[in-house]
Coordinates of C-alpha atoms and ligand atoms in Angstrom, one line a residue:
M29 CA 136.7 103.7 88.4
N30 CA 136.3 104.5 92.1
D31 CA 134.3 101.9 94.1
D32 CA 135.3 102.7 97.7
N33 CA 131.7 103.1 98.8
S34 CA 130.5 99.9 97.2
R35 CA 133.4 98.0 98.8
E36 CA 132.6 99.5 102.2
L37 CA 128.9 98.7 101.9
Y38 CA 129.7 95.1 100.9
D39 CA 132.1 94.8 103.8
R40 CA 129.2 95.8 106.2
A41 CA 126.8 93.5 104.3
L42 CA 129.1 90.5 104.7
S43 CA 128.9 90.9 108.4
V44 CA 125.1 90.6 108.6
M45 CA 123.9 88.9 105.4
P46 CA 124.9 85.6 103.9
G47 CA 127.3 86.3 101.0
G48 CA 126.4 90.0 101.6
V49 CA 123.3 89.7 99.4
N50 CA 119.6 88.9 99.6
S51 CA 119.6 86.9 96.3
A52 CA 122.4 84.6 95.4
V53 CA 123.1 85.8 91.8
R54 CA 123.9 89.3 92.9
A55 CA 127.1 88.1 94.5
A56 CA 128.3 86.5 91.2
I57 CA 130.3 89.6 90.5
E58 CA 133.7 89.3 92.0
P59 CA 135.3 90.4 94.2
Y60 CA 132.1 92.4 95.1
P61 CA 129.1 93.8 93.3
F62 CA 128.5 97.5 93.0
F63 CA 125.7 99.0 95.1
V64 CA 123.1 101.1 93.4
R65 CA 122.2 104.5 94.7
K66 CA 119.5 105.2 92.2
G67 CA 118.1 104.7 88.7
D68 CA 117.8 107.3 86.0
G69 CA 115.9 106.3 82.9
G70 CA 117.9 103.5 81.2
H71 CA 120.8 104.0 83.6
V72 CA 121.8 103.3 87.2
I73 CA 124.2 105.4 89.3
D74 CA 126.2 103.5 91.9
A75 CA 127.1 104.3 95.5
D76 CA 130.3 106.0 94.2
G77 CA 128.6 108.1 91.6
N78 CA 129.6 106.0 88.6
R79 CA 126.9 105.8 85.8
Y80 CA 126.1 102.7 83.9
V81 CA 123.8 101.9 81.0
D82 CA 121.6 99.3 82.7
W83 CA 120.7 96.2 80.7
V84 CA 119.8 94.2 83.8
M85 CA 116.6 96.2 84.6
G86 CA 116.0 94.4 87.9
L87 CA 116.6 91.1 86.1
G88 CA 113.3 91.5 84.1
P89 CA 110.6 93.5 85.9
L90 CA 111.3 97.0 84.6
L91 CA 109.7 97.2 81.2
L92 CA 109.6 101.0 81.4
G93 CA 113.0 101.6 82.9
H94 CA 113.7 103.5 86.2
D95 CA 111.7 106.7 85.6
L96 CA 108.1 105.6 85.8
P97 CA 105.6 107.6 83.7
E98 CA 103.6 110.1 85.8
E99 CA 100.4 108.0 85.8
V100 CA 102.3 104.9 87.1
R101 CA 104.1 106.9 89.8
A102 CA 100.9 108.7 90.9
A103 CA 98.9 105.4 91.2
I104 CA 101.7 103.9 93.3
Q105 CA 102.0 106.9 95.6
Q106 CA 98.3 107.2 96.1
R107 CA 97.9 103.5 97.1
A108 CA 100.9 103.7 99.4
S109 CA 99.6 106.8 101.1
E110 CA 96.1 105.5 101.6
G111 CA 97.3 102.7 103.7
P112 CA 99.3 100.0 102.0
M113 CA 97.1 96.9 102.4
Y114 CA 94.0 95.6 104.2
G115 CA 93.5 91.8 104.3
T116 CA 90.3 92.1 102.4
P117 CA 89.8 92.7 98.6
T118 CA 90.3 95.9 96.7
E119 CA 89.0 97.0 93.3
V120 CA 92.5 97.3 91.8
E121 CA 93.0 93.5 92.1
V122 CA 89.9 93.0 89.9
D123 CA 91.1 95.6 87.4
L124 CA 94.5 93.9 86.9
A125 CA 92.9 90.4 86.7
E126 CA 90.5 91.7 84.1
F127 CA 93.3 93.3 82.1
V128 CA 95.3 90.0 82.1
V129 CA 92.3 87.9 81.2
R130 CA 91.4 90.3 78.3
H131 CA 94.9 90.2 76.8
V132 CA 96.3 86.7 77.4
P133 CA 94.1 84.2 75.4
S134 CA 94.7 81.1 77.6
V135 CA 93.9 82.9 80.9
E136 CA 90.3 82.8 82.0
K137 CA 91.0 83.2 85.7
I138 CA 94.0 84.2 87.7
R139 CA 95.4 84.2 91.3
F140 CA 98.0 86.8 92.3
V141 CA 100.8 85.9 94.6
N142 CA 104.1 87.6 95.7
S143 CA 106.9 86.2 93.6
G144 CA 107.6 84.0 90.6
T145 CA 108.8 81.3 93.0
E146 CA 105.4 81.3 94.8
A147 CA 103.7 81.2 91.4
T148 CA 105.5 78.1 90.1
A149 CA 105.3 76.4 93.5
S150 CA 101.5 77.0 93.5
A151 CA 101.2 75.9 89.9
V152 CA 102.9 72.6 90.6
R153 CA 100.6 72.0 93.6
L154 CA 97.6 73.0 91.5
A155 CA 98.6 70.6 88.7
R156 CA 99.2 67.8 91.2
G157 CA 95.9 68.5 93.0
Y158 CA 93.9 68.7 89.8
T159 CA 95.3 65.6 88.1
G160 CA 95.8 63.5 91.3
R161 CA 99.3 62.7 90.0
N162 CA 102.8 63.5 91.4
K163 CA 105.4 63.7 88.7
I164 CA 106.5 67.0 87.1
V165 CA 108.6 67.1 83.9
V166 CA 111.0 70.1 83.7
M167 CA 113.9 71.2 81.5
Q168 CA 117.5 70.5 82.5
G169 CA 118.9 73.9 83.6
G170 CA 115.5 75.5 83.5
Y171 CA 114.8 77.9 86.4
H172 CA 111.4 78.2 88.1
G173 CA 112.5 80.0 91.3
A174 CA 113.8 78.7 94.5
Q175 CA 111.3 75.9 95.2
E176 CA 111.6 72.2 96.2
S177 CA 110.1 70.6 93.2
T178 CA 112.3 72.3 90.6
L179 CA 115.6 72.5 92.4
V180 CA 116.4 69.3 90.8
E181 CA 119.2 68.2 88.4
G182 CA 120.3 65.1 86.6
D183 CA 118.0 63.3 84.2
A184 CA 114.7 61.5 84.2
E185 CA 116.4 58.2 85.2
N186 CA 118.4 59.7 88.1
P187 CA 116.9 63.0 89.4
Q188 CA 118.9 64.6 92.2
P189 CA 118.3 67.7 94.4
S190 CA 120.4 70.6 93.1
S191 CA 120.5 72.3 96.5
A192 CA 121.2 71.1 100.0
G193 CA 118.0 71.0 102.0
V194 CA 115.8 69.5 99.3
P195 CA 114.8 66.0 100.3
R196 CA 115.5 63.3 97.8
A197 CA 111.8 62.4 98.0
F198 CA 111.0 65.7 96.2
A199 CA 113.5 65.1 93.5
E200 CA 112.0 61.6 92.9
H201 CA 108.8 63.3 91.6
T202 CA 110.7 65.5 89.2
L203 CA 111.8 64.4 85.7
P204 CA 114.4 66.7 84.1
V205 CA 114.9 66.4 80.3
P206 CA 116.9 68.4 77.8
F207 CA 115.1 71.4 76.2
N208 CA 114.3 71.0 72.5
D209 CA 114.7 67.2 72.6
E210 CA 111.4 65.7 71.4
D211 CA 112.7 62.2 71.7
A212 CA 113.6 62.5 75.3
M213 CA 110.2 64.0 76.1
R214 CA 108.4 61.1 74.2
A215 CA 110.5 58.6 76.1
V216 CA 109.6 60.1 79.5
F217 CA 105.9 60.0 78.6
E218 CA 106.2 56.4 77.4
E219 CA 107.7 55.4 80.7
H220 CA 105.8 57.6 83.1
G221 CA 102.8 59.0 81.2
E222 CA 100.2 58.0 83.7
D223 CA 102.0 59.5 86.6
I224 CA 102.8 62.9 85.0
A225 CA 100.8 65.8 86.4
A226 CA 102.4 68.4 84.2
V227 CA 105.2 69.5 82.0
M228 CA 106.6 72.9 83.1
T229 CA 108.9 75.0 80.9
E230 CA 109.7 78.5 79.9
P231 CA 108.7 79.1 76.2
I232 CA 112.2 80.4 75.7
L233 CA 114.9 79.4 78.3
G234 CA 115.4 82.9 79.7
N235 CA 117.5 81.9 82.7
Y236 CA 120.1 79.9 80.9
G237 CA 121.7 82.1 78.3
I238 CA 118.5 82.4 76.3
V239 CA 117.7 79.3 74.3
Y240 CA 115.0 79.6 71.6
P241 CA 112.7 76.6 71.0
E242 CA 113.0 74.7 67.8
G243 CA 110.0 75.0 65.4
G244 CA 107.1 72.8 66.6
Y245 CA 108.7 71.9 69.9
L246 CA 106.1 73.7 72.1
D247 CA 103.3 72.2 69.9
T248 CA 104.8 68.7 70.7
L249 CA 104.6 69.4 74.4
R250 CA 101.0 70.5 74.0
E251 CA 100.1 67.3 72.1
L252 CA 102.0 64.9 74.5
T253 CA 100.4 66.4 77.6
D254 CA 96.9 66.3 76.0
D255 CA 97.4 62.7 74.9
H256 CA 98.4 61.6 78.4
G257 CA 95.9 63.7 80.5
S258 CA 98.8 65.8 81.9
L259 CA 98.8 69.6 82.1
F260 CA 101.0 72.0 80.2
I261 CA 102.4 74.8 82.4
L262 CA 104.1 77.6 80.6
D263 CA 106.4 79.6 82.9
E264 CA 106.1 83.1 81.5
V265 CA 107.6 84.9 84.5
I266 CA 110.2 86.4 82.2
T267 CA 108.5 86.3 78.8
G268 CA 105.1 87.5 80.1
F269 CA 104.3 91.0 78.8
R270 CA 107.7 91.1 77.2
V271 CA 107.9 88.6 74.4
G272 CA 104.8 88.9 72.1
G273 CA 103.7 92.1 73.8
L274 CA 100.5 92.0 75.9
G275 CA 99.6 88.6 74.5
C276 CA 102.8 87.1 75.9
A277 CA 105.0 84.5 74.4
Q278 CA 102.1 82.0 74.1
S279 CA 100.5 84.3 71.5
E280 CA 103.8 84.7 69.7
F281 CA 104.3 80.9 69.5
D282 CA 100.5 80.3 69.1
V283 CA 100.4 77.7 71.8
T284 CA 97.7 77.3 74.5
P285 CA 99.0 76.2 77.9
D286 CA 96.6 74.9 80.6
I287 CA 98.4 77.0 83.3
T288 CA 100.6 80.1 82.9
T289 CA 102.8 81.5 85.6
F290 CA 103.6 85.2 85.7
G291 CA 105.9 87.4 87.7
K292 CA 108.3 90.3 87.1
I293 CA 106.6 92.8 84.7
V294 CA 103.1 92.1 85.8
G295 CA 103.9 93.8 89.2
G296 CA 105.5 96.9 87.6
G297 CA 108.6 96.6 89.7
F298 CA 107.1 95.4 92.9
P299 CA 107.1 91.9 94.3
V300 CA 104.6 89.7 92.4
G301 CA 103.7 86.4 90.9
A302 CA 100.5 85.0 89.4
I303 CA 98.9 81.7 88.2
G304 CA 96.4 81.9 85.4
G305 CA 94.7 79.5 83.1
K306 CA 91.5 77.7 82.2
A307 CA 88.7 78.5 84.6
H308 CA 88.0 74.9 85.7
I309 CA 91.6 74.4 86.5
I310 CA 92.3 77.6 88.4
E311 CA 89.0 77.0 90.3
S312 CA 90.8 74.1 92.0
F313 CA 92.5 76.7 94.3
A314 CA 90.9 77.3 97.7
P315 CA 88.3 78.5 98.5
S316 CA 86.5 77.3 95.3
G317 CA 88.6 74.1 95.2
P318 CA 90.6 71.7 97.3
V319 CA 94.2 73.0 96.6
F320 CA 95.2 75.2 99.4
Q321 CA 96.8 78.5 98.5
A322 CA 96.9 81.8 100.4
G323 CA 99.1 84.8 101.2
T324 CA 98.9 87.8 103.5
F325 CA 100.4 90.1 100.8
S326 CA 98.8 88.5 97.8
G327 CA 97.1 91.0 95.5
H328 CA 98.9 93.8 97.3
P329 CA 97.2 97.1 96.3
V330 CA 100.5 98.9 95.6
T331 CA 101.8 96.1 93.4
M332 CA 98.4 95.7 91.6
A333 CA 98.3 99.5 90.9
A334 CA 101.9 99.5 89.6
G335 CA 101.3 96.4 87.4
L336 CA 98.0 97.7 86.0
E337 CA 99.3 101.2 85.2
T338 CA 102.5 99.8 83.7
L339 CA 100.5 97.5 81.4
K340 CA 97.9 100.2 80.5
F341 CA 100.8 102.5 79.6
A342 CA 102.3 99.8 77.4
A343 CA 98.9 99.3 75.7
E344 CA 98.4 103.0 75.0
N345 CA 102.0 103.9 73.9
D346 CA 104.7 102.6 71.6
V347 CA 106.4 100.6 74.3
Y348 CA 106.8 97.3 72.5
D349 CA 107.8 98.9 69.2
H350 CA 110.5 100.9 71.1
V351 CA 112.0 98.1 73.2
N352 CA 111.8 95.5 70.4
G353 CA 113.3 97.9 67.9
L354 CA 116.2 98.6 70.1
G355 CA 116.5 94.9 70.9
E356 CA 116.8 94.2 67.2
R357 CA 119.4 96.9 66.7
L358 CA 121.4 95.4 69.6
R359 CA 121.2 91.9 68.2
T360 CA 122.0 92.8 64.6
G361 CA 124.8 95.1 65.8
L362 CA 126.3 92.4 68.0
S363 CA 126.1 89.9 65.0
D364 CA 128.2 92.3 63.0
V365 CA 130.7 92.7 65.9
L366 CA 131.0 89.0 66.3
A367 CA 131.4 88.3 62.6
D368 CA 134.5 90.4 62.8
Q369 CA 135.9 89.6 66.2
A370 CA 134.5 86.3 67.5
P371 CA 132.6 84.4 64.9
E372 CA 132.4 81.4 67.1
Y373 CA 130.1 83.3 69.6
T374 CA 126.3 83.2 69.3
V375 CA 123.9 86.2 69.5
V376 CA 120.6 85.1 71.2
G377 CA 117.4 86.7 72.2
T378 CA 114.2 88.0 70.7
D379 CA 111.9 91.0 71.2
S380 CA 113.5 93.0 74.1
M381 CA 115.8 90.1 75.4
F382 CA 119.4 89.8 74.3
K383 CA 122.7 88.1 75.1
V384 CA 125.9 86.9 73.5
I385 CA 126.7 83.3 74.4
F386 CA 130.5 82.6 74.3
T387 CA 130.1 79.4 72.4
R388 CA 133.4 77.7 71.5
D389 CA 132.8 76.6 67.9
G390 CA 131.1 78.0 64.8
P391 CA 131.1 77.7 61.1
G392 CA 134.0 80.3 60.8
K393 CA 133.8 83.7 59.1
T394 CA 132.6 82.3 55.7
S395 CA 129.0 81.8 55.0
L396 CA 127.7 84.0 57.8
E397 CA 125.5 85.9 55.4
E398 CA 122.7 83.4 55.8
A399 CA 122.9 83.2 59.6
C400 CA 120.2 84.5 61.9
T401 CA 121.3 88.1 62.5
D402 CA 118.5 89.1 64.9
G403 CA 119.3 86.4 67.5
C404 CA 119.3 82.6 67.1
R405 CA 116.0 81.2 65.9
Q406 CA 117.2 77.5 65.6
K407 CA 116.8 77.8 61.8
A408 CA 117.9 74.5 60.2
T409 CA 119.2 76.3 57.1
C410 CA 121.4 78.7 59.2
P411 CA 125.1 77.8 58.8
R412 CA 125.4 78.2 62.5
Y413 CA 122.6 75.7 63.2
D414 CA 124.8 72.8 64.3
Y415 CA 126.7 75.0 66.7
C416 CA 123.9 77.0 68.3
P417 CA 122.9 76.2 71.8
K418 CA 119.8 74.0 71.9
T419 CA 119.9 72.8 75.5
S420 CA 121.2 74.2 78.8
G421 CA 124.1 71.8 78.5
D422 CA 125.2 73.6 75.3
V423 CA 125.2 76.9 77.1
K424 CA 127.1 75.4 80.1
D425 CA 129.8 74.3 77.7
A426 CA 130.5 77.9 76.6
E427 CA 133.3 80.1 77.9
T428 CA 131.4 80.9 81.0
E429 CA 134.5 81.8 83.1
R430 CA 135.7 84.3 80.5
W431 CA 132.3 85.9 80.6
R432 CA 132.2 86.2 84.4
R433 CA 135.8 86.8 85.4
V434 CA 137.0 89.0 82.6
F435 CA 134.3 90.2 80.2
W436 CA 131.7 91.5 82.7
G437 CA 134.4 93.8 84.4
Q438 CA 135.6 95.1 81.0
M439 CA 132.1 96.1 80.2
A440 CA 131.5 97.7 83.6
E441 CA 134.7 99.7 83.3
Q442 CA 133.2 101.2 80.1
G443 CA 130.0 102.0 81.9
I444 CA 127.8 99.1 80.7
F445 CA 126.0 97.0 83.3
L446 CA 125.4 93.5 82.0
S447 CA 123.7 90.6 83.8
Q448 CA 125.9 88.9 86.4
N449 CA 126.9 85.8 84.5
Q450 CA 126.6 84.0 81.2
F451 CA 123.2 82.5 82.0
E452 CA 121.1 85.5 83.1
C453 CA 119.2 87.4 80.4
Q454 CA 119.6 91.1 79.5
F455 CA 116.6 93.4 78.9
V456 CA 115.8 96.6 76.9
S457 CA 113.4 99.1 78.6
Y458 CA 111.3 101.9 77.3
A459 CA 113.8 104.4 78.8
H460 CA 116.7 103.1 76.7
T461 CA 117.8 105.2 73.7
G462 CA 119.6 104.6 70.4
E463 CA 122.6 106.3 72.0
D464 CA 122.7 103.6 74.7
V465 CA 122.7 101.0 72.0
E466 CA 125.6 102.6 70.1
E467 CA 127.6 103.1 73.3
T468 CA 127.0 99.4 74.2
L469 CA 128.0 98.1 70.8
E470 CA 131.3 100.1 71.0
A471 CA 132.0 98.6 74.4
Y472 CA 131.4 95.1 73.2
K473 CA 133.8 95.8 70.3
E474 CA 136.4 97.0 72.8
A475 CA 136.0 94.1 75.2
L476 CA 135.7 91.2 72.8
Ligands
PLP504 C1 112.6 85.0 88.0 C2 111.9 83.7 87.6 C3 111.2 82.9 88.5 C4 111.2 83.2 90.0 O1 110.6 84.5 90.3 P1 111.0 85.2 91.7 O2 110.1 86.4 91.7 O3 112.5 85.5 91.6 O4 110.7 84.3 92.8 C5 110.5 81.8 88.1 N1 110.5 81.4 86.8 C6 111.2 82.2 85.9 C7 111.1 81.7 84.5 C8 111.9 83.3 86.3 O5 112.6 84.0 85.3

């Protein structure tokens, strides 16, 4: 596979950009990532003309794939050509806010911002301002963007900044606990309950190999936060308008957070974030309340139009049936491949999210008939149950180096673009086809 142009571009990029990229994970591919020239349906074409089936889909935002339906494209072009933004409100912001409020049960009011990071940073400030408390409980390995309060590792006893440049004083207010561990969460509330402003988690860990919640876990978080006067923040930046369709993962899991953060899909491929929730909480944002929050580009008309038309298209067409159906074909197909070639590995994901975690141990080839075939659901009766990843630590213990250094390249050689490391999620779009799925399963068979 010729990659002369990508190499040359990366060489130029290294001279003027740190690591040659504008977002760290893009450089995870070694020795250099391929540069994309353009998208085409469910595929991308790189700077050297190589074509790949694209399961990265912008790392989550592109529900419809690269070819936008005519109505989405037209709305974006019209907004861009009428003057991109104004510094005073536009109707399309209200339209998108109304759409989200109509479809997501827990959201009565919403504020739009420009990235998922900005959404989670604002949500944390909102929770602190609303409750008058400082501490935030997060999941170990959970990702909420590049912000001070969540770039924290370690445990609740000994939280540490996970990045240079984050003052220890920030980390002291953050309490990381293992996902799916009710006892650890209860212990943290026993010790710090009166100081906890909020628990923030993804409903499904989507940035750490995909870890599904155990039955009842999210309900426990809801109860504990209620009992202690803390807020429950569900970070649906990935799962929003992907898992559970237009009702988002909270409707799939039947849980009602106080605050939901959105990003990715809700901007239809343009920079976006949003903080939604109960009216009396969201009203704490300035100007109606005391928590300062503002942004020059917030509610950008081009983004709002792209998000609104994307979601309207999803509401009026078979988008979720299509992406979830192909997701299921991928996950069950991968389960079959693994049963044959790597029974210790675990298929994870739900709806239109999928991944194979290179776990090191499993129950062996026997007794796999009763295993979850459509992605791990943490089912206690599953023969894999004891081996399936339940926390970020379990995923970290997998063969992450094989995935990154060997497997990713073997797939790319076969024209399949997978996410850049073991931890990032992969996504099905409306533009993908059954043929893409078959080709991908064949490539996994070859590479594993
Ligand atoms: C991507 C992501 C973010 C950060 O969003 P950006 O738009 O990259 O700033 C936050 N939380 C979750 C769960 C995400 O997946």
